[in-house]
PDB file of C-alpha atoms in Angstrom:
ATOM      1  CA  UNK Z 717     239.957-137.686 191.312  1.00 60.00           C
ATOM      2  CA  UNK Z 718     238.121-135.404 193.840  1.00 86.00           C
ATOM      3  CA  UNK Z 719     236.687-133.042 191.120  1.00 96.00           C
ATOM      4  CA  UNK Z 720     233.056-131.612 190.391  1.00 98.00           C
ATOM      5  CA  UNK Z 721     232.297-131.569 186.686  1.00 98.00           C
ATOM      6  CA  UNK Z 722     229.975-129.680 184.599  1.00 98.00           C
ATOM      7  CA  UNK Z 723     229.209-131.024 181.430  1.00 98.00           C
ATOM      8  CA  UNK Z 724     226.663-129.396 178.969  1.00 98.00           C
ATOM      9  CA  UNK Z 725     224.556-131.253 176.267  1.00 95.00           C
ATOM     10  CA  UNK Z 726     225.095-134.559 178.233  1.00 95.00           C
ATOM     11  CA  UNK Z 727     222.197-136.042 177.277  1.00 93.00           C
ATOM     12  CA  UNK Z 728     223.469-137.349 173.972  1.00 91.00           C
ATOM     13  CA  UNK Z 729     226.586-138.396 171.553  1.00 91.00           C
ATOM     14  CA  UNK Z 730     229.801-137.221 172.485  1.00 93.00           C
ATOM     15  CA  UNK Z 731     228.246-134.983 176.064  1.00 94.00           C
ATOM     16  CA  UNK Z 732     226.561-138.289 177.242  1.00 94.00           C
ATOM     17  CA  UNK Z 733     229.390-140.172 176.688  1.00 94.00           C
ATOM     18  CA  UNK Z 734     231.602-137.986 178.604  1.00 96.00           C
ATOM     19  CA  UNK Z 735     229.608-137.855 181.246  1.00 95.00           C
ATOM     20  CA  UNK Z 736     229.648-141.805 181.895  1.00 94.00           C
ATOM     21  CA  UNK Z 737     233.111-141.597 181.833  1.00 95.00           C
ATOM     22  CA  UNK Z 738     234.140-139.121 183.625  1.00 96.00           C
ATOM     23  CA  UNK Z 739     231.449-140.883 186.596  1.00 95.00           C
ATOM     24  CA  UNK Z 740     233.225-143.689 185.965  1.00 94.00           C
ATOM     25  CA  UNK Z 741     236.434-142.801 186.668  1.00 94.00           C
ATOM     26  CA  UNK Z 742     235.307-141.131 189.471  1.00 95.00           C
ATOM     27  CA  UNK Z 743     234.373-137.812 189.056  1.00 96.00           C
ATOM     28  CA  UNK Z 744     231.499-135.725 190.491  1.00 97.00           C
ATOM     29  CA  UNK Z 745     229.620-135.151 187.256  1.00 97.00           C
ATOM     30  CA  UNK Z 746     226.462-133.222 186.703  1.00 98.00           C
ATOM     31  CA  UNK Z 747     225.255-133.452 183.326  1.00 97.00           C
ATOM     32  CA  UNK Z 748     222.877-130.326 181.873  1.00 97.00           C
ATOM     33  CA  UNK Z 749     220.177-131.055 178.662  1.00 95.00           C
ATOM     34  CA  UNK Z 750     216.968-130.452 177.575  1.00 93.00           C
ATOM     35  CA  UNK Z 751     215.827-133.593 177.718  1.00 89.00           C
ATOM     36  CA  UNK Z 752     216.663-135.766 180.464  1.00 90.00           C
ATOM     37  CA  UNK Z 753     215.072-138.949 179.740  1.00 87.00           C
ATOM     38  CA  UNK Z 754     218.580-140.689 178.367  1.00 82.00           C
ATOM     39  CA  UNK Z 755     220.442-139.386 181.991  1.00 85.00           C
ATOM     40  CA  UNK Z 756     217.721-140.607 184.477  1.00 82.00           C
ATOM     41  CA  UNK Z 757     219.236-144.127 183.956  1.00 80.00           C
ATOM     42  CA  UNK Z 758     222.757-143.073 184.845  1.00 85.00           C
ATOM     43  CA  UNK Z 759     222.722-143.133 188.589  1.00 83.00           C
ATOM     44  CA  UNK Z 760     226.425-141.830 188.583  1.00 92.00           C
ATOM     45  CA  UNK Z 761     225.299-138.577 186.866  1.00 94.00           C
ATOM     46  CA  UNK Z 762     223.143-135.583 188.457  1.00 96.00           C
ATOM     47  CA  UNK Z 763     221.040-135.040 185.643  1.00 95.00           C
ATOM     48  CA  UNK Z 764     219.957-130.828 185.881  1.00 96.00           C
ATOM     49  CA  UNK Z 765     217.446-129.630 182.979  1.00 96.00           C
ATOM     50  CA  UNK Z 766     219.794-126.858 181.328  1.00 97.00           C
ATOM     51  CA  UNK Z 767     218.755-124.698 178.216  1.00 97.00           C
ATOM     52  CA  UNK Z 768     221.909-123.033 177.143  1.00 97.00           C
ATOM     53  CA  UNK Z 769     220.109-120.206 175.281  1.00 97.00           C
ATOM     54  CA  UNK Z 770     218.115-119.216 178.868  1.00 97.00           C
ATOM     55  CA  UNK Z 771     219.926-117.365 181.180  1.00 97.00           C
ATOM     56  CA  UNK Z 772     217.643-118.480 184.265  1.00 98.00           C
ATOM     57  CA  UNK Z 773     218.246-121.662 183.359  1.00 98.00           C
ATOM     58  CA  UNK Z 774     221.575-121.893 183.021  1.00 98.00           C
ATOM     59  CA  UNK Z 775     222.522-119.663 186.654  1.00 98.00           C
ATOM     60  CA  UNK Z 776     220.277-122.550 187.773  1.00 98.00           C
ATOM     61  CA  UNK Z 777     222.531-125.402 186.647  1.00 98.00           C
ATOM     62  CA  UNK Z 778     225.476-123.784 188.599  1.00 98.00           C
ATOM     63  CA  UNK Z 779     223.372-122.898 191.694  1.00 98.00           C
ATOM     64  CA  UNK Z 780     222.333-126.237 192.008  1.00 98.00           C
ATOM     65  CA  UNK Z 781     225.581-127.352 191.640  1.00 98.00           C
ATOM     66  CA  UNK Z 782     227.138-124.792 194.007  1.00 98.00           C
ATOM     67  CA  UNK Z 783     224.453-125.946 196.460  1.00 98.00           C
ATOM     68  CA  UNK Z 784     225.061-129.851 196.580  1.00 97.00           C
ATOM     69  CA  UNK Z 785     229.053-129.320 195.975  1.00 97.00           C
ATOM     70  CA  UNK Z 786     230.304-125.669 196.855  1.00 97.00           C
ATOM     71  CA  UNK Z 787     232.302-125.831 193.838  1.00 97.00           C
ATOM     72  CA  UNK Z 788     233.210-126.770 190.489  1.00 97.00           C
ATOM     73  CA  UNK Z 789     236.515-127.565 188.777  1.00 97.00           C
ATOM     74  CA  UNK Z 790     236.086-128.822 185.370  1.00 97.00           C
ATOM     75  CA  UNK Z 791     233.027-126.654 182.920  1.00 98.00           C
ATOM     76  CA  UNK Z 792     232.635-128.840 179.696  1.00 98.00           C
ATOM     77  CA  UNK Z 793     231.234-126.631 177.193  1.00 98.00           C
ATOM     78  CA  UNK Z 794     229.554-129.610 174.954  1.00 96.00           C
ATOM     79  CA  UNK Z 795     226.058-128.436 173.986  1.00 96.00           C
ATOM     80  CA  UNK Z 796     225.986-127.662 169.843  1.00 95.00           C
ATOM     81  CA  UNK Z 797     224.212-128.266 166.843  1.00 95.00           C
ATOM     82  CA  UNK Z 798     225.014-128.171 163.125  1.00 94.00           C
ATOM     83  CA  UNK Z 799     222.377-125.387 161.446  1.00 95.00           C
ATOM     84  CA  UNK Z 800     223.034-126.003 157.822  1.00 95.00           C
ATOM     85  CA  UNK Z 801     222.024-124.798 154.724  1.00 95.00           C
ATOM     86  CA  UNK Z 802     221.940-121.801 151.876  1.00 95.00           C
ATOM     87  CA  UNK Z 803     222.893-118.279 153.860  1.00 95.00           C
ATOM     88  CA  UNK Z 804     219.898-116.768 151.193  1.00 93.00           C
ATOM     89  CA  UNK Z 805     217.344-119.290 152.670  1.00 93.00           C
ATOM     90  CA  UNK Z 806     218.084-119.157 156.655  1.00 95.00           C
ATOM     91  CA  UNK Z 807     216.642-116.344 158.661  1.00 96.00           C
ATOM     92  CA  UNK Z 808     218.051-114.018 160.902  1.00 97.00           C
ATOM     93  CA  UNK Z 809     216.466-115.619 163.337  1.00 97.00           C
ATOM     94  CA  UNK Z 810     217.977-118.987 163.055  1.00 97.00           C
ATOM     95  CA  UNK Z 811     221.203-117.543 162.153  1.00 97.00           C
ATOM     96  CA  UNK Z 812     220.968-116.185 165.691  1.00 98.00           C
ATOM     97  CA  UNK Z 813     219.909-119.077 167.540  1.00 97.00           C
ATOM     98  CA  UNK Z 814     222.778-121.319 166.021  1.00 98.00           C
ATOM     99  CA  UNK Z 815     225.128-119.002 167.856  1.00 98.00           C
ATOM    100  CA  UNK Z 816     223.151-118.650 171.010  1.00 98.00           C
ATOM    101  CA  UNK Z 817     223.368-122.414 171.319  1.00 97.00           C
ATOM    102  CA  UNK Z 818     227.078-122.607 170.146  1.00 97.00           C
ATOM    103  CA  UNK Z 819     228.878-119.575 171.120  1.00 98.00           C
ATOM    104  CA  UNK Z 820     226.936-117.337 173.476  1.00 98.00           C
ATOM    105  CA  UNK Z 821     225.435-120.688 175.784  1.00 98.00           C
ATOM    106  CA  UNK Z 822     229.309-121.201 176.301  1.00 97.00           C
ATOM    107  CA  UNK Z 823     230.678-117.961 177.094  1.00 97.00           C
ATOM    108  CA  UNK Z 824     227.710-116.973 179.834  1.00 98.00           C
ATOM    109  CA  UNK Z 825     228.369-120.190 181.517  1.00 98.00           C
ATOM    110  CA  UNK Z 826     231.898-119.359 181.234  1.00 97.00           C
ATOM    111  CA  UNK Z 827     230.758-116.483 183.022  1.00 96.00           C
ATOM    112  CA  UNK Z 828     229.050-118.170 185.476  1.00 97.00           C
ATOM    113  CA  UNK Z 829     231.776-119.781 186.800  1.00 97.00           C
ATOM    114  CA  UNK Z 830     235.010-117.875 186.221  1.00 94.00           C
ATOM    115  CA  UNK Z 831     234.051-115.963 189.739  1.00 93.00           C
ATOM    116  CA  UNK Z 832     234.080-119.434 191.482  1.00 96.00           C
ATOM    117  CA  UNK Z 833     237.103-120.766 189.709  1.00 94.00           C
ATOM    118  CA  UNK Z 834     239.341-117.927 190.705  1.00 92.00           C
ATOM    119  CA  UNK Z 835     238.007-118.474 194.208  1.00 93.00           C
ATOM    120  CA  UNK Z 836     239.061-121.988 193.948  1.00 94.00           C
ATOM    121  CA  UNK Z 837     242.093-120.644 192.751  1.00 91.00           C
ATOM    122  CA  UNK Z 838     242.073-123.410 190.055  1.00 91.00           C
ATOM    123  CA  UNK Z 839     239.500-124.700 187.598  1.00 94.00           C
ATOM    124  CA  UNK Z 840     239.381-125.466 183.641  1.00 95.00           C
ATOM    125  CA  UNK Z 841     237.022-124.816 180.639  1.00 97.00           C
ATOM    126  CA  UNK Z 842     237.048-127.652 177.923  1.00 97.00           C
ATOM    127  CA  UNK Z 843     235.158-125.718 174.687  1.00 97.00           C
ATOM    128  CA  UNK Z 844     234.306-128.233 172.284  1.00 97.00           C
ATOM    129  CA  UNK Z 845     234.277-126.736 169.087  1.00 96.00           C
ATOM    130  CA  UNK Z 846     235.103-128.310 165.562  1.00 95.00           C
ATOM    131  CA  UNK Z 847     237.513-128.708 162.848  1.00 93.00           C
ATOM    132  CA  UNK Z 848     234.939-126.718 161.666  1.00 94.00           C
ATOM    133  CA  UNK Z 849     236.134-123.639 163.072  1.00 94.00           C
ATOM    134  CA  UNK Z 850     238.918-123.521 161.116  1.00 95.00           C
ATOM    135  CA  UNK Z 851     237.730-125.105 157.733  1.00 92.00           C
ATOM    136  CA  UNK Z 852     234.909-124.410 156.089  1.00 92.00           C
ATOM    137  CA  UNK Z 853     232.363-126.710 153.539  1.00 91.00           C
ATOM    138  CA  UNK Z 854     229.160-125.785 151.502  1.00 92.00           C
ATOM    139  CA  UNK Z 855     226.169-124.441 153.761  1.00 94.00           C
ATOM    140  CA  UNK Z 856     227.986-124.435 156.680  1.00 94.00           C
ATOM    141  CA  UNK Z 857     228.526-120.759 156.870  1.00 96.00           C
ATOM    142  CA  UNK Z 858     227.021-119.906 160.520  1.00 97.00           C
ATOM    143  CA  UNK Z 859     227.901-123.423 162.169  1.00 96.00           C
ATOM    144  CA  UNK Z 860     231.282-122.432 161.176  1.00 97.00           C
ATOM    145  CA  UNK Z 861     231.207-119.127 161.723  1.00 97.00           C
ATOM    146  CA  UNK Z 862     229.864-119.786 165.349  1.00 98.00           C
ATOM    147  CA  UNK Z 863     232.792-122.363 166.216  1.00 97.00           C
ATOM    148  CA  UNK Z 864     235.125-119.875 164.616  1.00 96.00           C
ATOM    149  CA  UNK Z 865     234.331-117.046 167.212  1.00 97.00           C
ATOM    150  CA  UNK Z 866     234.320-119.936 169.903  1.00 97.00           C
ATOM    151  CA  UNK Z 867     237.746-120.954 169.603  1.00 95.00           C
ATOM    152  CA  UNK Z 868     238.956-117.178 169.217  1.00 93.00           C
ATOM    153  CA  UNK Z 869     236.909-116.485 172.197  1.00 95.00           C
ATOM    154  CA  UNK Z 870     238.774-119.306 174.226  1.00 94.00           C
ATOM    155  CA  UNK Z 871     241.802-118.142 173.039  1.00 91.00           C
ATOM    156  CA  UNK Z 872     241.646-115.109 175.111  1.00 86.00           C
ATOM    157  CA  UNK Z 873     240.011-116.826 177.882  1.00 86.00           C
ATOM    158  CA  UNK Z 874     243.001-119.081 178.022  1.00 69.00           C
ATOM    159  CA  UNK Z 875     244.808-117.241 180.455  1.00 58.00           C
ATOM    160  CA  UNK Z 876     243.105-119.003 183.376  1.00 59.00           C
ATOM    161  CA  UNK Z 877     243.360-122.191 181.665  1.00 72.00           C
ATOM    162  CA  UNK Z 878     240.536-122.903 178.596  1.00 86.00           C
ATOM    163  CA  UNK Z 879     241.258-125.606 176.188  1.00 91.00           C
ATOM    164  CA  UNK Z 880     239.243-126.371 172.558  1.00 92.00           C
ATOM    165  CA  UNK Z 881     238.689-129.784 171.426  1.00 93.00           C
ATOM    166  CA  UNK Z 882     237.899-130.015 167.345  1.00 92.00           C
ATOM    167  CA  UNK Z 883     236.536-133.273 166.902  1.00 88.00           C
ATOM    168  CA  UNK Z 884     235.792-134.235 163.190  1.00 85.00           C
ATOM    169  CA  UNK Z 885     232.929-136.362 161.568  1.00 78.00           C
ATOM    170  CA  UNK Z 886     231.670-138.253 164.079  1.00 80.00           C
ATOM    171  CA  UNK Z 887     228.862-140.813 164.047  1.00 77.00           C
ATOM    172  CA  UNK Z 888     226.315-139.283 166.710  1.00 79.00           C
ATOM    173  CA  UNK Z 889     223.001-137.162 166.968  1.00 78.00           C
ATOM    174  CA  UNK Z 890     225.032-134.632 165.324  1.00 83.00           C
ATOM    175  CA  UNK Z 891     225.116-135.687 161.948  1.00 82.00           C
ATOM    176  CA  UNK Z 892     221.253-136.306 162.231  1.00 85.00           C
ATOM    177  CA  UNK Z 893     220.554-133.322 163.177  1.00 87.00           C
ATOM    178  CA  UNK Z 894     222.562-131.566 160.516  1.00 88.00           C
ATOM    179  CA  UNK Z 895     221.210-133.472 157.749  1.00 89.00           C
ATOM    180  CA  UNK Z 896     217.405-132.845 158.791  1.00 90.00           C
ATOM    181  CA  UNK Z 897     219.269-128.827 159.184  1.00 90.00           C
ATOM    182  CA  UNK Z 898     219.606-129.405 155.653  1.00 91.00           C
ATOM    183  CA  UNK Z 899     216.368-130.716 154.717  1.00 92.00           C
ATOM    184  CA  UNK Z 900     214.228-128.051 156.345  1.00 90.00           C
ATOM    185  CA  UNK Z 901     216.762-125.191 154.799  1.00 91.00           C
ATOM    186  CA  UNK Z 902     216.486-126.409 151.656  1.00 91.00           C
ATOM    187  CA  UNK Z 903     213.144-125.822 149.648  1.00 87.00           C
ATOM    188  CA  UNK Z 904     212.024-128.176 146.768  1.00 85.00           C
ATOM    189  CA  UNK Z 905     213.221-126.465 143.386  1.00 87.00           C
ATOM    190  CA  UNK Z 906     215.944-124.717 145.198  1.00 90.00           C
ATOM    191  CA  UNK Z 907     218.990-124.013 142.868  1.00 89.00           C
ATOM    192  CA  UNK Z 908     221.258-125.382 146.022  1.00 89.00           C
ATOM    193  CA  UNK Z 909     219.062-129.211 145.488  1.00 90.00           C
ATOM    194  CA  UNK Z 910     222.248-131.292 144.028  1.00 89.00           C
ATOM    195  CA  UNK Z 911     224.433-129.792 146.665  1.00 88.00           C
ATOM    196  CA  UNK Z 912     222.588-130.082 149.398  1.00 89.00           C
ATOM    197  CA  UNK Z 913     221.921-133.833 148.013  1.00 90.00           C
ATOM    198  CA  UNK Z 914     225.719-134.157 148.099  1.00 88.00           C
ATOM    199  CA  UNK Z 915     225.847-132.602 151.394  1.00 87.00           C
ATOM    200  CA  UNK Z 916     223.487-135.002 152.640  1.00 88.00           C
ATOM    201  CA  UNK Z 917     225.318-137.896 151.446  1.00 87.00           C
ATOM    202  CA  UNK Z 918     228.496-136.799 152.754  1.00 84.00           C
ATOM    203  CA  UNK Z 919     227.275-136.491 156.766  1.00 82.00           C
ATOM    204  CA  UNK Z 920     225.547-139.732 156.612  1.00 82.00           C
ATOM    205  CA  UNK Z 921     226.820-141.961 159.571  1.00 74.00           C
ATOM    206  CA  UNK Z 922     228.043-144.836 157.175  1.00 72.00           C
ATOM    207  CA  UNK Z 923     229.884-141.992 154.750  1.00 69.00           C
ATOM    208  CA  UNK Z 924     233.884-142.240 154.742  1.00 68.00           C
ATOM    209  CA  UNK Z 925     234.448-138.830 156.869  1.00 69.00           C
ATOM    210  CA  UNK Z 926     232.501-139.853 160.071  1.00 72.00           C
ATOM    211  CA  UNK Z 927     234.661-142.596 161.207  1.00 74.00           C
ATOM    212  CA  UNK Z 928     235.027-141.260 165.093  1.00 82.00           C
ATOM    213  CA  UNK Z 929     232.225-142.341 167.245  1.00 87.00           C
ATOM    214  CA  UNK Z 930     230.979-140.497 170.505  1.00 88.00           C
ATOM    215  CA  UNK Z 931     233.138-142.989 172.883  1.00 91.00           C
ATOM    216  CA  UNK Z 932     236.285-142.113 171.270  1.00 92.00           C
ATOM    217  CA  UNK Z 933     235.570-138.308 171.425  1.00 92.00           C
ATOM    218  CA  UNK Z 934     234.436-139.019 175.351  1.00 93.00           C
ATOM    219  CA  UNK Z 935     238.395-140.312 175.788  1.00 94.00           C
ATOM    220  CA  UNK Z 936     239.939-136.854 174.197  1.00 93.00           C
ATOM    221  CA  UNK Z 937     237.464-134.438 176.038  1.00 94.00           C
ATOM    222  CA  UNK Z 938     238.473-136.855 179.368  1.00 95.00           C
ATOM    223  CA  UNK Z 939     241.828-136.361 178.415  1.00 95.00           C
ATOM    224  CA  UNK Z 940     241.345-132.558 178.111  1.00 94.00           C
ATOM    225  CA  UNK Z 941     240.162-131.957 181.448  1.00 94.00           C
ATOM    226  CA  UNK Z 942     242.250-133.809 183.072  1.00 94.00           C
ATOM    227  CA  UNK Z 943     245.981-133.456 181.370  1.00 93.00           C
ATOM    228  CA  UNK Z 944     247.813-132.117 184.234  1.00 90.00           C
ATOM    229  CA  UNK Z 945     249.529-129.851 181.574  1.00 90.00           C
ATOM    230  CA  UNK Z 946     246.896-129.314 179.061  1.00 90.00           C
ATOM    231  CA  UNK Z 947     247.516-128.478 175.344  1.00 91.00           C
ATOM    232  CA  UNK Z 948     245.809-125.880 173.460  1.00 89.00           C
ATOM    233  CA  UNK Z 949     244.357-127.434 170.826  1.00 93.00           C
ATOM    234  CA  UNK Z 950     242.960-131.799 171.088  1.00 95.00           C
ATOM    235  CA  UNK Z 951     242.316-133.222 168.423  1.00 94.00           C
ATOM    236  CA  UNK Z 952     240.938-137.157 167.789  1.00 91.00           C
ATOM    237  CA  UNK Z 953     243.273-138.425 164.618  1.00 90.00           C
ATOM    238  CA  UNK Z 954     246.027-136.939 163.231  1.00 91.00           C
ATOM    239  CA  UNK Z 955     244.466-136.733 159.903  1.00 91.00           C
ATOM    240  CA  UNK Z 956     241.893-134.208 161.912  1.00 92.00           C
ATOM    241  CA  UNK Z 957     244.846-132.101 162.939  1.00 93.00           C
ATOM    242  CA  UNK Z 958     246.067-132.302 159.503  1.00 93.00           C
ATOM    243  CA  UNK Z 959     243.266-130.830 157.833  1.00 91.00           C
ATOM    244  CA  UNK Z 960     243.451-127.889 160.267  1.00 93.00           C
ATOM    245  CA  UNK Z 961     246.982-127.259 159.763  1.00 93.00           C
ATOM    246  CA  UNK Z 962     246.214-126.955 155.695  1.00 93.00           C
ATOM    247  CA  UNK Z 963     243.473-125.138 155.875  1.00 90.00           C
ATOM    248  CA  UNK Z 964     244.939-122.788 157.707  1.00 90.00           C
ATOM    249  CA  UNK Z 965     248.278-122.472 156.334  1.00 92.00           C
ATOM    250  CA  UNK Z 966     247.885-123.615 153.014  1.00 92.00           C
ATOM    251  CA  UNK Z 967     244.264-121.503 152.515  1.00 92.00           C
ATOM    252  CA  UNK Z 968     244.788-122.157 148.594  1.00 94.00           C
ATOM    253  CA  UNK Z 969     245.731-125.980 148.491  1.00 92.00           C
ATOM    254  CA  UNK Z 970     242.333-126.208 151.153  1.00 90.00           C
ATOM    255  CA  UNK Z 971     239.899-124.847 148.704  1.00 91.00           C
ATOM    256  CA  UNK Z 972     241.009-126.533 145.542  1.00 91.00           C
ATOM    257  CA  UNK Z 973     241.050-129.865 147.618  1.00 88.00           C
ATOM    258  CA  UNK Z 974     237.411-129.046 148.782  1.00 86.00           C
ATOM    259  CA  UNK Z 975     236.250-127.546 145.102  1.00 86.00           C
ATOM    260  CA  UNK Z 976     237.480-130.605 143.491  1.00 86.00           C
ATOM    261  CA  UNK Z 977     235.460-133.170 146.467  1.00 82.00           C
ATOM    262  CA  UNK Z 978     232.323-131.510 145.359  1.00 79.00           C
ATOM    263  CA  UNK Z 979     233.010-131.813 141.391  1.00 72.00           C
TER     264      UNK Z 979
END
């Protein structure tokens, strides 16, 4: 496949793997993060320092892409993080950065190359979002939130061609991430201590939920950009497009089945 792919947060779990595949199979891949160090070792990936929340750095990312390649068909929207904890405890502040990194990194990119794409007269946006954005759990409220407004976002951007992936628990960075999240937004004494000890326990990379691992998400976002006729919606298991279908048709049987888990 002669394509040129952008892929965002490639420098770890579910983004890295990607990346290597989508090299692999032979794609032009260029692979944006903060921190490079795990891509330098790649030599199939162009490795381009990208901080979704900058705007200079992200028109950089394309330009240097646009530079080497003069264009670019496939925009993998990967970069996220999980900021969780009590809505009374996180700031403003954070609140704001969790959707700068999750929702507003996406869409200016998006941006960024929508112009190019129609010039191409072809092109595709894979937004990796979450079951998340459709269910919700305890001190999740702004990750969820922001994945919420991502996939109603790509929705309407759809008309050119933008597809969402949800993947569920998966054993990567993310989960690490989340659970230090919880940690830091979680004082000692705090009345939200057994739950976010219960929290915790449930993203742990060994618990029941996080059975997917970043390889196996790597094959549905491959699958995503590449389906000659792509679906809306790509999920990893059926029990992960199961859960969505509940929560969002059956709204009551979701929350009993989620007040009852945390009894």
């Amino acid at each position: 496949m002669d394509k040129v792919v952008a892929i965002t947060g490639a420098s770890s779990g579910m983004g890295l793997e990607t990346a290597k595949l989508m090299a692999k199979a032979g794609l032009t891949v260029y692979g944006g993060a903060r921190h490079l160090d795990k891509l330098r070792g790649i030599t199939d990936v162009h490795s381009v320092k990208l901080d979704v929340t900058d705007t200079a750095s992200k028109q950089h990312f394309v330009d240097t892409i646009m530079k080497e390649q003069g264009r670019i068909d496939i925009l993998i929207n990967s970069a996220g993080y999980g900021e969780l904890g009590p809505v009374e405890n996180i700031s403003m502040a954070t609140a704001h950065q969790q959707f700068e990194t999750n929702f507003f990194g996406a869409a200016e990119l998006a941006q960024l190359v929508l112009p190019i794409m129609r010039h191409q007269r072809g092109g595709r946006i894979v937004n990796i979002s979450s079951v998340g954005g459709d269910i919700y759990s305890p001190l999740g409220a702004y990750y969820h939130a922001s994945k919420a407004a991502l996939q109603q976002w790509s929705d309407t951007l759809d008309l050119i061609r933008s597809v969402v992936v949800q993947p569920s628990g998966t054993r990567s960075t993310w989960g690490a991430v989340a659970r230090e999240k919880i940690r830091q937004n979680v004082p000692n004494g705090s009345a939200y201590a057994d739950l976010a000890e219960l929290m915790t326990t449930t993203l742990a990379d060994d618990a029941q939920g996080m059975s997917a691992t970043s390889s196996d998400l790597a094959q549905v976002i491959f699958k995503a950009a590449t389906d000659v006729i792509p679906k809306r919606r790509y999920f990893n298991a059926v029990r992960d497009r199961v859960t969505v279908f509940v929560a969002r048709a059956l709204p009551n049987i979701f929350r009993r089945r989620l007040q009852h888990s945390l009894e």
